[in-house]
PDB file of C-alpha atoms in Angstrom:
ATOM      1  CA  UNK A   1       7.406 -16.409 -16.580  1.00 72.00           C
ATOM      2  CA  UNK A   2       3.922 -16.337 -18.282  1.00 78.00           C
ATOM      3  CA  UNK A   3       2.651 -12.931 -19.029  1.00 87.00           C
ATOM      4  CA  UNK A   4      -0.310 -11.514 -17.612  1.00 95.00           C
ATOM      5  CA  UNK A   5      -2.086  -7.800 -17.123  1.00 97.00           C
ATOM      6  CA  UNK A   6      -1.005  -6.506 -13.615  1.00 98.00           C
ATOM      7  CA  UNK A   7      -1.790  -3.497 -11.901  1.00 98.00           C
ATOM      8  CA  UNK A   8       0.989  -2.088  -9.396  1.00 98.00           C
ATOM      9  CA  UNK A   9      -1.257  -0.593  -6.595  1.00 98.00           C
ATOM     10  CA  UNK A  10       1.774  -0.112  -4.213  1.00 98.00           C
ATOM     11  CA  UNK A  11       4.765   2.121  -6.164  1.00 98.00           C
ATOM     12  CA  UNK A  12       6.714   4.297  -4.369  1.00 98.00           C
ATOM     13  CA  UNK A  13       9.172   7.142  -6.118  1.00 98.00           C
ATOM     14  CA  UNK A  14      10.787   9.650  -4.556  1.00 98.00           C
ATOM     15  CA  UNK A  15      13.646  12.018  -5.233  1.00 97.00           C
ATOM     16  CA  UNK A  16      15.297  13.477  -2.806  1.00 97.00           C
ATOM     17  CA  UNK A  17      17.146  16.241  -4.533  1.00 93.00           C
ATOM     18  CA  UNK A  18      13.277  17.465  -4.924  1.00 95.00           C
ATOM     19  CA  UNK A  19      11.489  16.586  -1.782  1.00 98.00           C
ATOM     20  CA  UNK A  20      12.330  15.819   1.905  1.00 98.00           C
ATOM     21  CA  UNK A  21      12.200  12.282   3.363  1.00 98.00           C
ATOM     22  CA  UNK A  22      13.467  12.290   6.636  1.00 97.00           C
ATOM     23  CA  UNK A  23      13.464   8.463   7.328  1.00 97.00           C
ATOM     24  CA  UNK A  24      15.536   7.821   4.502  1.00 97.00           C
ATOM     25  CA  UNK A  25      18.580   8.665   5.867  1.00 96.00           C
ATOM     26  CA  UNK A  26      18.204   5.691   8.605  1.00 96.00           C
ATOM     27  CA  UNK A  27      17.907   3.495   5.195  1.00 96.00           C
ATOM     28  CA  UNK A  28      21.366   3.841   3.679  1.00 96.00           C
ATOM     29  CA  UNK A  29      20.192   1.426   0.601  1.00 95.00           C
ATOM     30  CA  UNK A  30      17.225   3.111  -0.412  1.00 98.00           C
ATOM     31  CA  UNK A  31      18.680   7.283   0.026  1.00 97.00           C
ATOM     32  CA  UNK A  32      18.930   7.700  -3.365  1.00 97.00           C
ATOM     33  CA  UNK A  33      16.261   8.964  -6.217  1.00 98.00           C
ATOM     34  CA  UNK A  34      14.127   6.035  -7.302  1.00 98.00           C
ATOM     35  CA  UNK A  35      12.080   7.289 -10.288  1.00 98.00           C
ATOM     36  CA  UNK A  36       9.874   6.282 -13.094  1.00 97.00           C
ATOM     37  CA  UNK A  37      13.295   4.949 -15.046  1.00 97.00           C
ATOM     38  CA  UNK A  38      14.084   2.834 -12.523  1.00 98.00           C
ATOM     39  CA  UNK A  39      10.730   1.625 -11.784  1.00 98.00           C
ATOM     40  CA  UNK A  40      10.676   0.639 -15.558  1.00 97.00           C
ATOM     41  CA  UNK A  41      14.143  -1.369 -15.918  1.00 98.00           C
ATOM     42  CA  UNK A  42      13.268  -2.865 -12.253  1.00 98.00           C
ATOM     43  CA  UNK A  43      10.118  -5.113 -13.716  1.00 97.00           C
ATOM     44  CA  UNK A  44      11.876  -6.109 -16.905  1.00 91.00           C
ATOM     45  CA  UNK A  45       9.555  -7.656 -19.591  1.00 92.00           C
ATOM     46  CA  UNK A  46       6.380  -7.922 -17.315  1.00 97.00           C
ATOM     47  CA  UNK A  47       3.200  -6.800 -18.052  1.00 97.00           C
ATOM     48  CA  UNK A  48       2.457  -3.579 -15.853  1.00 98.00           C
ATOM     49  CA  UNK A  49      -0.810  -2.245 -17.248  1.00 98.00           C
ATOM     50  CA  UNK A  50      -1.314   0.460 -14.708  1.00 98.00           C
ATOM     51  CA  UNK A  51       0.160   2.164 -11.712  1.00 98.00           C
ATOM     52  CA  UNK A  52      -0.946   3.601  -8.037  1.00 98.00           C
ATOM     53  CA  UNK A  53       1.381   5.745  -7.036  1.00 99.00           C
ATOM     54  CA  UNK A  54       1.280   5.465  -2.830  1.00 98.00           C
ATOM     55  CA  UNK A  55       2.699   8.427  -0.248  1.00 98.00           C
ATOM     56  CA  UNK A  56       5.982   8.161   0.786  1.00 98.00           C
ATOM     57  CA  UNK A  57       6.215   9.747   3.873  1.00 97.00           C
ATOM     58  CA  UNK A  58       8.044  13.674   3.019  1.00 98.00           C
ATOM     59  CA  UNK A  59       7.892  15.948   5.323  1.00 97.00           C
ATOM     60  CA  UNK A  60       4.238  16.870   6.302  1.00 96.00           C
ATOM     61  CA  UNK A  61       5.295  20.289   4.963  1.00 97.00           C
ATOM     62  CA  UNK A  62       6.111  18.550   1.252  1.00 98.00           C
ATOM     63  CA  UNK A  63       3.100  16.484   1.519  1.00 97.00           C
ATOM     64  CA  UNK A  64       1.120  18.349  -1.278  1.00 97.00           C
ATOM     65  CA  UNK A  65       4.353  18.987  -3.222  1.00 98.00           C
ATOM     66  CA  UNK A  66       4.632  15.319  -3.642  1.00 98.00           C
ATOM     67  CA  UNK A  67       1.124  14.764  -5.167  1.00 98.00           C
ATOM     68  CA  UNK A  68       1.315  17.817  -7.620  1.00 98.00           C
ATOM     69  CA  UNK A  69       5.164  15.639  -8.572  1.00 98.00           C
ATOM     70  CA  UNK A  70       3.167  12.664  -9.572  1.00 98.00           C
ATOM     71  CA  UNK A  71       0.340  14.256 -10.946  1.00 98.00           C
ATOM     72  CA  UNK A  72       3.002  16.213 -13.388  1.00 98.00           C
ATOM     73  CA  UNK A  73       4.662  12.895 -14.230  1.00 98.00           C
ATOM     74  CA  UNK A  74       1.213  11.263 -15.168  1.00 98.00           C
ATOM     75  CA  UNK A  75       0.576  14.101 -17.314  1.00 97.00           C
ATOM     76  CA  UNK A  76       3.865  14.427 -19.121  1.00 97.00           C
ATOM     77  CA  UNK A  77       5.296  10.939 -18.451  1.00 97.00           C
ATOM     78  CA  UNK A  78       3.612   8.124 -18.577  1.00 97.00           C
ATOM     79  CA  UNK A  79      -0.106   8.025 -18.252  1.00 97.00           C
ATOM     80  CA  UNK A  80      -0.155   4.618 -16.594  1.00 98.00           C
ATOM     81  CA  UNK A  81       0.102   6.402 -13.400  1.00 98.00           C
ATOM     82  CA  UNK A  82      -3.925   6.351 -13.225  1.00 98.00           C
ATOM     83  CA  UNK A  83      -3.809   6.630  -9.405  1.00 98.00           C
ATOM     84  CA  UNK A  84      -2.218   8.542  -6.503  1.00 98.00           C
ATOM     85  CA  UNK A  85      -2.453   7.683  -2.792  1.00 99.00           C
ATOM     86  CA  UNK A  86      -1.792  10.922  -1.186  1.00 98.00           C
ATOM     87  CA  UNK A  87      -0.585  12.157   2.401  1.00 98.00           C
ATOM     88  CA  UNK A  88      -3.031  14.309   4.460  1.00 98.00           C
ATOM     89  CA  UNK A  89      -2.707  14.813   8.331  1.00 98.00           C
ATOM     90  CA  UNK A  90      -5.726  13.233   9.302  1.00 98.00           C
ATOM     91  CA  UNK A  91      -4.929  12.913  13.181  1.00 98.00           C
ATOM     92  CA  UNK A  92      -6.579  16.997  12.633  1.00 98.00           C
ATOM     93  CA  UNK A  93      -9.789  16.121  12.983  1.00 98.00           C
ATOM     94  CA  UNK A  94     -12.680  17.607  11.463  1.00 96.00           C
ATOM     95  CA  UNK A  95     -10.382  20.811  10.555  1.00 98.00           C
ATOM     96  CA  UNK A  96      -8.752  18.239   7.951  1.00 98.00           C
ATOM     97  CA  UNK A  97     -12.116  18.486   5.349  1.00 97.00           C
ATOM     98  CA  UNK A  98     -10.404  21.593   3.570  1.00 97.00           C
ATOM     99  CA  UNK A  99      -6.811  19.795   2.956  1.00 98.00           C
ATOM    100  CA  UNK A 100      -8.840  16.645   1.597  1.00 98.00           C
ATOM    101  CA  UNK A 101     -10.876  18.560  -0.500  1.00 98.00           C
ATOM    102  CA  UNK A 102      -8.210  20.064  -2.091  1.00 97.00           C
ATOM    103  CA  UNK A 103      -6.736  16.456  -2.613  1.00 98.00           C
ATOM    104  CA  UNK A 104     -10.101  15.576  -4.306  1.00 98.00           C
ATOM    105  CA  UNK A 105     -10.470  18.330  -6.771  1.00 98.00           C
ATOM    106  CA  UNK A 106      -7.248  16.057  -8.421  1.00 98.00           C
ATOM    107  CA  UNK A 107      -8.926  13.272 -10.483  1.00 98.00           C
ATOM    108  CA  UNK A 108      -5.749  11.167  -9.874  1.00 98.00           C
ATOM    109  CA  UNK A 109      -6.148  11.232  -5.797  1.00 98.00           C
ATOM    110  CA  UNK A 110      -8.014   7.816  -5.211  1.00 98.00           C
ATOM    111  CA  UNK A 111      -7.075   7.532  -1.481  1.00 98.00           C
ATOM    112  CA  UNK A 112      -5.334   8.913   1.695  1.00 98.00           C
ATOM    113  CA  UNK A 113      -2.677   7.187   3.619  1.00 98.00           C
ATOM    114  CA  UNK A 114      -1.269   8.436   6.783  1.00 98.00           C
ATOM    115  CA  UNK A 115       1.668   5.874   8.502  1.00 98.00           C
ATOM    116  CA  UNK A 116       0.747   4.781  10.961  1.00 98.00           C
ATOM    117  CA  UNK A 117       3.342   2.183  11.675  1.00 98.00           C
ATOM    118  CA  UNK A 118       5.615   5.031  13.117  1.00 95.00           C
ATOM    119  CA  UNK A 119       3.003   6.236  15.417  1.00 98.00           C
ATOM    120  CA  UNK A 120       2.212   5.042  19.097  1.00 97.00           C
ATOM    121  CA  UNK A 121       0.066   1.852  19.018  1.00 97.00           C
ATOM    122  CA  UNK A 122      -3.137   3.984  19.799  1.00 97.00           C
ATOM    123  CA  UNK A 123      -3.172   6.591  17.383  1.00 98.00           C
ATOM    124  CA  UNK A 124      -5.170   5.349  14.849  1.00 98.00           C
ATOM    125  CA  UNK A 125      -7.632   5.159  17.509  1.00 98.00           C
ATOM    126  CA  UNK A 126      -7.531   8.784  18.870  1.00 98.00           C
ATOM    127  CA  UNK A 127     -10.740  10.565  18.671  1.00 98.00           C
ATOM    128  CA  UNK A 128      -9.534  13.316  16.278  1.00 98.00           C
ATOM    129  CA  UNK A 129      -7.873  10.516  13.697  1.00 98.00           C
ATOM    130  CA  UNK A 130     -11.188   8.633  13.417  1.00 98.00           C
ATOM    131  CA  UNK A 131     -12.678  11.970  12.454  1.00 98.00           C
ATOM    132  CA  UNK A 132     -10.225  12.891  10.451  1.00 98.00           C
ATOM    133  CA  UNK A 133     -10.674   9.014   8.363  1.00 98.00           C
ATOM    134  CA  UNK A 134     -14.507   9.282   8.358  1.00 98.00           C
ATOM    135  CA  UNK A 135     -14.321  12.706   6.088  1.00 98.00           C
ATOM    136  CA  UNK A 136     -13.165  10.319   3.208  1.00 98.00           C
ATOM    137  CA  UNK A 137     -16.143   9.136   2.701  1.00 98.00           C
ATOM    138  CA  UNK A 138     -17.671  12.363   1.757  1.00 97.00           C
ATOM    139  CA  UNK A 139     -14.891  12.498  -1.265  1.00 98.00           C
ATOM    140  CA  UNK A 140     -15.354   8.868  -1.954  1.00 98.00           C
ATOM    141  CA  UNK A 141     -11.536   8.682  -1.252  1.00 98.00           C
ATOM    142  CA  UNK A 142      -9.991   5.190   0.327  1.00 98.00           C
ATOM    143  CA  UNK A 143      -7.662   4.857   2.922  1.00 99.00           C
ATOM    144  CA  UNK A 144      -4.343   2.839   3.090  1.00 99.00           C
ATOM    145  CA  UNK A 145      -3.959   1.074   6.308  1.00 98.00           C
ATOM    146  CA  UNK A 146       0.040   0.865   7.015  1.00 98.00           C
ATOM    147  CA  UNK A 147       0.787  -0.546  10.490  1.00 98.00           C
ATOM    148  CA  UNK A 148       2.891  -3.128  12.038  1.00 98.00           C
ATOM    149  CA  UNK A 149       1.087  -6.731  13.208  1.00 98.00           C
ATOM    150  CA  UNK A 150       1.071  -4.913  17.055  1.00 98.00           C
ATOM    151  CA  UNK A 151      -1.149  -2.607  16.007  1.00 98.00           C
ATOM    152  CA  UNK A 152      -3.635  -4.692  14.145  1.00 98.00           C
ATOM    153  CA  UNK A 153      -6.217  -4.928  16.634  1.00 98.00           C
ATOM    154  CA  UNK A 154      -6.660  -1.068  17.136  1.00 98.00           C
ATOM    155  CA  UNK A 155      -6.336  -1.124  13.203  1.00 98.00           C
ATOM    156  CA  UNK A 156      -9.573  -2.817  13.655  1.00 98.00           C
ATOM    157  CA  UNK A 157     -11.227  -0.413  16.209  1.00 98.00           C
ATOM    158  CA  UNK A 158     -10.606   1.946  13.892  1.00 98.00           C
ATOM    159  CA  UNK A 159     -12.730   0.170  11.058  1.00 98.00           C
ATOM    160  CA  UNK A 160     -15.658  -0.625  13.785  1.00 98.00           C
ATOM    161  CA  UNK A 161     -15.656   3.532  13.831  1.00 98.00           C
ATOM    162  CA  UNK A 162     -15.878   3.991   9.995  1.00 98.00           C
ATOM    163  CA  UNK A 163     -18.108   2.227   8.177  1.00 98.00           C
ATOM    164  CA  UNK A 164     -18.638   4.434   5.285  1.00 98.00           C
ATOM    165  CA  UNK A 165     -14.953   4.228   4.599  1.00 98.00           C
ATOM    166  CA  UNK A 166     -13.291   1.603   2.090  1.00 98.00           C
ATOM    167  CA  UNK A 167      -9.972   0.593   3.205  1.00 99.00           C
ATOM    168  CA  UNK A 168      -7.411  -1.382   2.218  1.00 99.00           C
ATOM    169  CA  UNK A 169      -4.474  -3.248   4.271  1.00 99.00           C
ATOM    170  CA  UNK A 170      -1.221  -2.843   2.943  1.00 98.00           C
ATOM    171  CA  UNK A 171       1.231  -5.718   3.528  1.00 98.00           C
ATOM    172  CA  UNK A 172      -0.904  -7.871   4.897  1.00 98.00           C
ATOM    173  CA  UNK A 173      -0.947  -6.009   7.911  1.00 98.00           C
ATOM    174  CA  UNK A 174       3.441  -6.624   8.335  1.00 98.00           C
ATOM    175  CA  UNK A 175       2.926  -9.668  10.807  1.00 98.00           C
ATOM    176  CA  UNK A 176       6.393 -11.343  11.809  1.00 98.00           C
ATOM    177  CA  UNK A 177       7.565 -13.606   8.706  1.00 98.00           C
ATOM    178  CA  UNK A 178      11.092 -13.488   9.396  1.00 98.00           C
ATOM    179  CA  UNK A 179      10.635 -15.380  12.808  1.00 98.00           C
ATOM    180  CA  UNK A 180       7.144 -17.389  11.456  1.00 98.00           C
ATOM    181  CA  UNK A 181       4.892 -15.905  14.147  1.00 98.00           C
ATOM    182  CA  UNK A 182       0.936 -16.379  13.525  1.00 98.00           C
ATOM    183  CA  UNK A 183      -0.837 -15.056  16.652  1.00 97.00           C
ATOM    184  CA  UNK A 184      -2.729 -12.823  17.331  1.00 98.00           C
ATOM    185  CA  UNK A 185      -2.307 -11.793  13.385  1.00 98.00           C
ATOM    186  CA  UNK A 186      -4.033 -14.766  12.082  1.00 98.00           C
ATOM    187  CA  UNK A 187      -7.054 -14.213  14.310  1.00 98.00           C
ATOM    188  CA  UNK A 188      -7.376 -10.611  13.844  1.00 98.00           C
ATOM    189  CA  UNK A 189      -6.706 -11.114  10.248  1.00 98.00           C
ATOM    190  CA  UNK A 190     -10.082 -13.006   9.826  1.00 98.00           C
ATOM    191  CA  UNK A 191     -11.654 -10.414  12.479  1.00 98.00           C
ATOM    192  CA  UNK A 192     -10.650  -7.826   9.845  1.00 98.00           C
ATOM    193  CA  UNK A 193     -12.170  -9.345   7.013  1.00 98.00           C
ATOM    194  CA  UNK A 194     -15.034  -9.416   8.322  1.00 98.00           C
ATOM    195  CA  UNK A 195     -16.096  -6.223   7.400  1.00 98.00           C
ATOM    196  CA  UNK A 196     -16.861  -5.954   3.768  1.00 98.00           C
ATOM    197  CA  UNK A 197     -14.923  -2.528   3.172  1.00 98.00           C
ATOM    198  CA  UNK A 198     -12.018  -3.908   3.604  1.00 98.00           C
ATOM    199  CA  UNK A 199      -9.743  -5.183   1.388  1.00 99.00           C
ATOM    200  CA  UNK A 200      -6.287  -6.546   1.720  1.00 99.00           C
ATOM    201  CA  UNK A 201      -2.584  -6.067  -0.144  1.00 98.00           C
ATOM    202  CA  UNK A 202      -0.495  -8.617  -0.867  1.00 98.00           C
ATOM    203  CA  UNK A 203       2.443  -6.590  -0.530  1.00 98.00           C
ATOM    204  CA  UNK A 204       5.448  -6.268   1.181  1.00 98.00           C
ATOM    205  CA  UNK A 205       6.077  -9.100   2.396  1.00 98.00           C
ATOM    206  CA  UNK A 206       9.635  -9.894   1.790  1.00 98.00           C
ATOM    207  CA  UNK A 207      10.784  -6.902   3.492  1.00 98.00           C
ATOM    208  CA  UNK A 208       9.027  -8.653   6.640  1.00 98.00           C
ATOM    209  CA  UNK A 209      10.932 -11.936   6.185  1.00 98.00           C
ATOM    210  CA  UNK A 210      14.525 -12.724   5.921  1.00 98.00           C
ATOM    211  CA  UNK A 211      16.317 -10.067   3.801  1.00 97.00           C
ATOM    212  CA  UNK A 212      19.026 -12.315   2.501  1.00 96.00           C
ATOM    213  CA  UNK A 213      17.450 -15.886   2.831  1.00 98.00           C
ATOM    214  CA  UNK A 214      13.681 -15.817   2.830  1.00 98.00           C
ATOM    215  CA  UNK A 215      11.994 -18.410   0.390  1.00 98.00           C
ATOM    216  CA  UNK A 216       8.654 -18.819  -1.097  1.00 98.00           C
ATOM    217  CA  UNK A 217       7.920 -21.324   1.386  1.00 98.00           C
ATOM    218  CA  UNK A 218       8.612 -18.766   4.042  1.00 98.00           C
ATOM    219  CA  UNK A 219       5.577 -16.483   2.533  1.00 98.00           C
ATOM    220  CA  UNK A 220       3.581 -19.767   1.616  1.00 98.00           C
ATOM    221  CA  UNK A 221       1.044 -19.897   4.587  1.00 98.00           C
ATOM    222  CA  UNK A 222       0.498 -16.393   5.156  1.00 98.00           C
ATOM    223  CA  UNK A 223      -0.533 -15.723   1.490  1.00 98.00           C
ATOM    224  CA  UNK A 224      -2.747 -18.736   2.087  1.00 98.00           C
ATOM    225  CA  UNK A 225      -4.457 -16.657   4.967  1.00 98.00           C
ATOM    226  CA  UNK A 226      -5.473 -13.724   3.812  1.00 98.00           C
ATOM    227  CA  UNK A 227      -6.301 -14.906   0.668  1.00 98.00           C
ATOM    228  CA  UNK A 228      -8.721 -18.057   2.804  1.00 98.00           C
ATOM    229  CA  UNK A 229      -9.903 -14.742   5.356  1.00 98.00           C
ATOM    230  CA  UNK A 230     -11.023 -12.178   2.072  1.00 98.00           C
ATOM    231  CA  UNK A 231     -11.386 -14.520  -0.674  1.00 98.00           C
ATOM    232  CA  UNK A 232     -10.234 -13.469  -4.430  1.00 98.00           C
ATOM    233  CA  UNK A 233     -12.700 -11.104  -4.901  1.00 98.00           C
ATOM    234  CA  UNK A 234     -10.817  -8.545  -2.034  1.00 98.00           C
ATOM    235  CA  UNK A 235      -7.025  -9.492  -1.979  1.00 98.00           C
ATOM    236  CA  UNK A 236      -5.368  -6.919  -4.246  1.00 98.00           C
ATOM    237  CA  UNK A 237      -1.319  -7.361  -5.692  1.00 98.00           C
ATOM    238  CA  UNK A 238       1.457  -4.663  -4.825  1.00 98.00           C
ATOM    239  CA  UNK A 239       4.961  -4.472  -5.185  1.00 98.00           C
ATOM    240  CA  UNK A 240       6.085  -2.186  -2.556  1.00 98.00           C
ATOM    241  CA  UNK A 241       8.859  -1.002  -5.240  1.00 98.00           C
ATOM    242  CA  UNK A 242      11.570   0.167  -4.401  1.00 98.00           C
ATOM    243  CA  UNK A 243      11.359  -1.095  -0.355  1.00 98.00           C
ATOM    244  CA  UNK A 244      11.266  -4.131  -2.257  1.00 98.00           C
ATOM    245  CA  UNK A 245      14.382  -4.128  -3.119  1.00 98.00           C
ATOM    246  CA  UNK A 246      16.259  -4.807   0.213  1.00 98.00           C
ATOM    247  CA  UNK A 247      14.891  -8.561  -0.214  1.00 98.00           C
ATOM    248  CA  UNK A 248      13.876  -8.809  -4.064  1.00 98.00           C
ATOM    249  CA  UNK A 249      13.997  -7.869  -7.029  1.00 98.00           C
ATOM    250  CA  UNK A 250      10.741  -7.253  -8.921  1.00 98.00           C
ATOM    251  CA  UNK A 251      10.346 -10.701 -11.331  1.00 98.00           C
ATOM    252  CA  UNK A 252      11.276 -13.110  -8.386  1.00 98.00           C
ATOM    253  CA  UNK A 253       8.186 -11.198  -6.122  1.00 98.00           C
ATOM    254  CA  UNK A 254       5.706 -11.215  -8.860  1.00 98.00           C
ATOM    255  CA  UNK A 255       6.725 -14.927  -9.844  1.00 98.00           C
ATOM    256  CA  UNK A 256       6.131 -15.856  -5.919  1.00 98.00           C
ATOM    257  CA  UNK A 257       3.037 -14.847  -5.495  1.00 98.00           C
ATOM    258  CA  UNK A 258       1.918 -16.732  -9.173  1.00 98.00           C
ATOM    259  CA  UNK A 259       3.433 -19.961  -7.556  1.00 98.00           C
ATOM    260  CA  UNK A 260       1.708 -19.417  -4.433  1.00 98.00           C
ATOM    261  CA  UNK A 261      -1.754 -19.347  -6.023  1.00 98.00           C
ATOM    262  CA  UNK A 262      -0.508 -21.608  -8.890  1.00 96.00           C
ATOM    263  CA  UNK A 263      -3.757 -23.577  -8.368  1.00 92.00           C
ATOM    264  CA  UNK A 264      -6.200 -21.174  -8.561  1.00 96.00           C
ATOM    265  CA  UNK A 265      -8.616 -20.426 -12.038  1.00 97.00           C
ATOM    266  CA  UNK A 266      -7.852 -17.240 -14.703  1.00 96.00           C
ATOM    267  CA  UNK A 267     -10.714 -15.254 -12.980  1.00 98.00           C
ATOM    268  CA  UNK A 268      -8.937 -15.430  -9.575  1.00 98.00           C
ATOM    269  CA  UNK A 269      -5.816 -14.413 -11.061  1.00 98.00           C
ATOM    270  CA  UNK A 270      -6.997 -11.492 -12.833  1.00 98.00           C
ATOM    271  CA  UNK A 271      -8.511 -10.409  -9.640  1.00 98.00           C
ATOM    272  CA  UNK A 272      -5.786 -10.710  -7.626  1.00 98.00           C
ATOM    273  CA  UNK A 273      -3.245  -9.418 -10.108  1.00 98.00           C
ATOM    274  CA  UNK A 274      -5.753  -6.635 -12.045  1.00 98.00           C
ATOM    275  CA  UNK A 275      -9.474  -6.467 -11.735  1.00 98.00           C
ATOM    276  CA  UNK A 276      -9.699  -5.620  -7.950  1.00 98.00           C
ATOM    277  CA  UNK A 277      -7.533  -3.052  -8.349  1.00 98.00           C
ATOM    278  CA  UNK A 278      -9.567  -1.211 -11.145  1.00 98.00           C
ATOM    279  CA  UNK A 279     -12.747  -1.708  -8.555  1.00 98.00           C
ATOM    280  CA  UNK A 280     -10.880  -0.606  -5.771  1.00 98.00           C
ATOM    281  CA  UNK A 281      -8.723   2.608  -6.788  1.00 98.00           C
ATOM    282  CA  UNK A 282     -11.657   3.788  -8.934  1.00 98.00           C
ATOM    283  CA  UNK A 283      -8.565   3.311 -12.129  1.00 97.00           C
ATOM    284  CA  UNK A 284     -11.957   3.487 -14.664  1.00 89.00           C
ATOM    285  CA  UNK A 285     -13.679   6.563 -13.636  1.00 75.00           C
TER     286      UNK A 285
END
């Protein structure tokens, strides 16, 4: 495989001996520590220029634990962790500003993610949630959309609601790969990029197809999508390491997506794979 300059904007570690993560034990394969050394022998001779470190769902009461983790491994570690996308519990409202500001006084925070692929299709639409998203913007912090393709359309109430916000899609919004189903996602897909403070993930998307026998082809039209609905100036690369790993390992994803835009110039590619990200995650400032 050719070697390019990527930025990871979707790595998760955890370690369990350290931190809780209750939905791990439902995930037999991935209850285990997955750390920095593994994330390192797992993408093999590729380029990785830069990494965002993204939430990974601990116990609410470990949420801060886990940033002040990652912030210790940037310092001491490896400094290519340039960004972390922390946990807050935004569905508090207004009474959230104080928890968030905390998060901001860390140079590293770039964004907030709350699931909320676990929660009831109308959460992220709760009064108190939107309030709790529309204090970002006073922080200049992002948020990480994480749902399931059910939940897209309130996904997108919730953007109507914030338009000072910058978010980001992760996964492509998970639609149904596994069993090729397009509708409603593909509509709401282009409803969503609509807005122009959105931008989109290309991420995760093996997980959502076939475990054992997905292909490229498989992946093909919905990478054509998102990237036809937000262009190559807003679709942003991820790995979703180590979920990944039930369906992938990292070279055969990152070699995937390269096929799948094989056709596109060096200025697309560095956006998709790099630039956007620096924009995005604020990796520069």
């Amino acid at each position: 495989m050719e070697k390019f300059p990527i930025v990871d904007t979707h790595v998760h570690l955890w370690h369990p001996k350290q931190l809780r993560y209750p939905w791990l034990s439902e995930v037999p394969p991935l209850n285990r520590p997955y750390l920095l050394k593994d994330y390192i022998a797992a993408y093999d001779a590729l380029a990785i220029e830069s990494i965002v470190f993204v939430q990974c769902d601990t116990h609410p009461d470990d949420g801060l634990k886990e940033t002040a983790w990652v912030t210790d491994l940037a310092t001491r570690v490896d400094p290519r962790i340039q960004g972390i996308v922390a946990w807050a519990p935004l569905e508090e409202g207004e009474q959230v500003a104080s928890f968030i500001e905390k998060l901001a006084e860390n140079p590293l925070v770039k964004g907030i993610r709350r699931l909320i692929q676990s929660e009831s299709v109308d959460f992220c639409v709760q009064p108190d949630f939107v309030r709790g998203v529309k204090t970002l913007s006073r922080y200049g912090l992002s948020f990480d959309i994480c749902i399931f393709h059910p939940q897209l359309a309130n996904a997108i109430r919730l953007v109507e609601q914030c338009p000072h916000v910058r978010f980001i899609l992760d996964h492509i919004g998970k639609p149904d790969i596994k069993h090729q189903l397009f509708d409603p996602w593909k509509e709401e897909i282009q409803r969503l990029a609509s807005f122009p403070n959105v931008h989109c993930k290309i991420s995760g998307l093996v997980t959502e197809a076939n475990l054992e026998a997905w292909t490229p082809a498989d992946l093909q039209p919905y990478i054509e999508h998102v990237i036809s609905c937000f262009g190559f100036e807003r679709v942003i690369y991820g790995s979703d390491w180590p979920v990944s790993t039930q369906a992938s390992d990292y070279p055969r994803w990152v070699q995937t997506l390269r096929d799948a835009v094989s056709g596109c110039s060096s200025e697309a590619l560095g956006n998709l794979f790099r630039d956007n990200a620096i924009k995005f995650y604020r990796l520069d400032s």
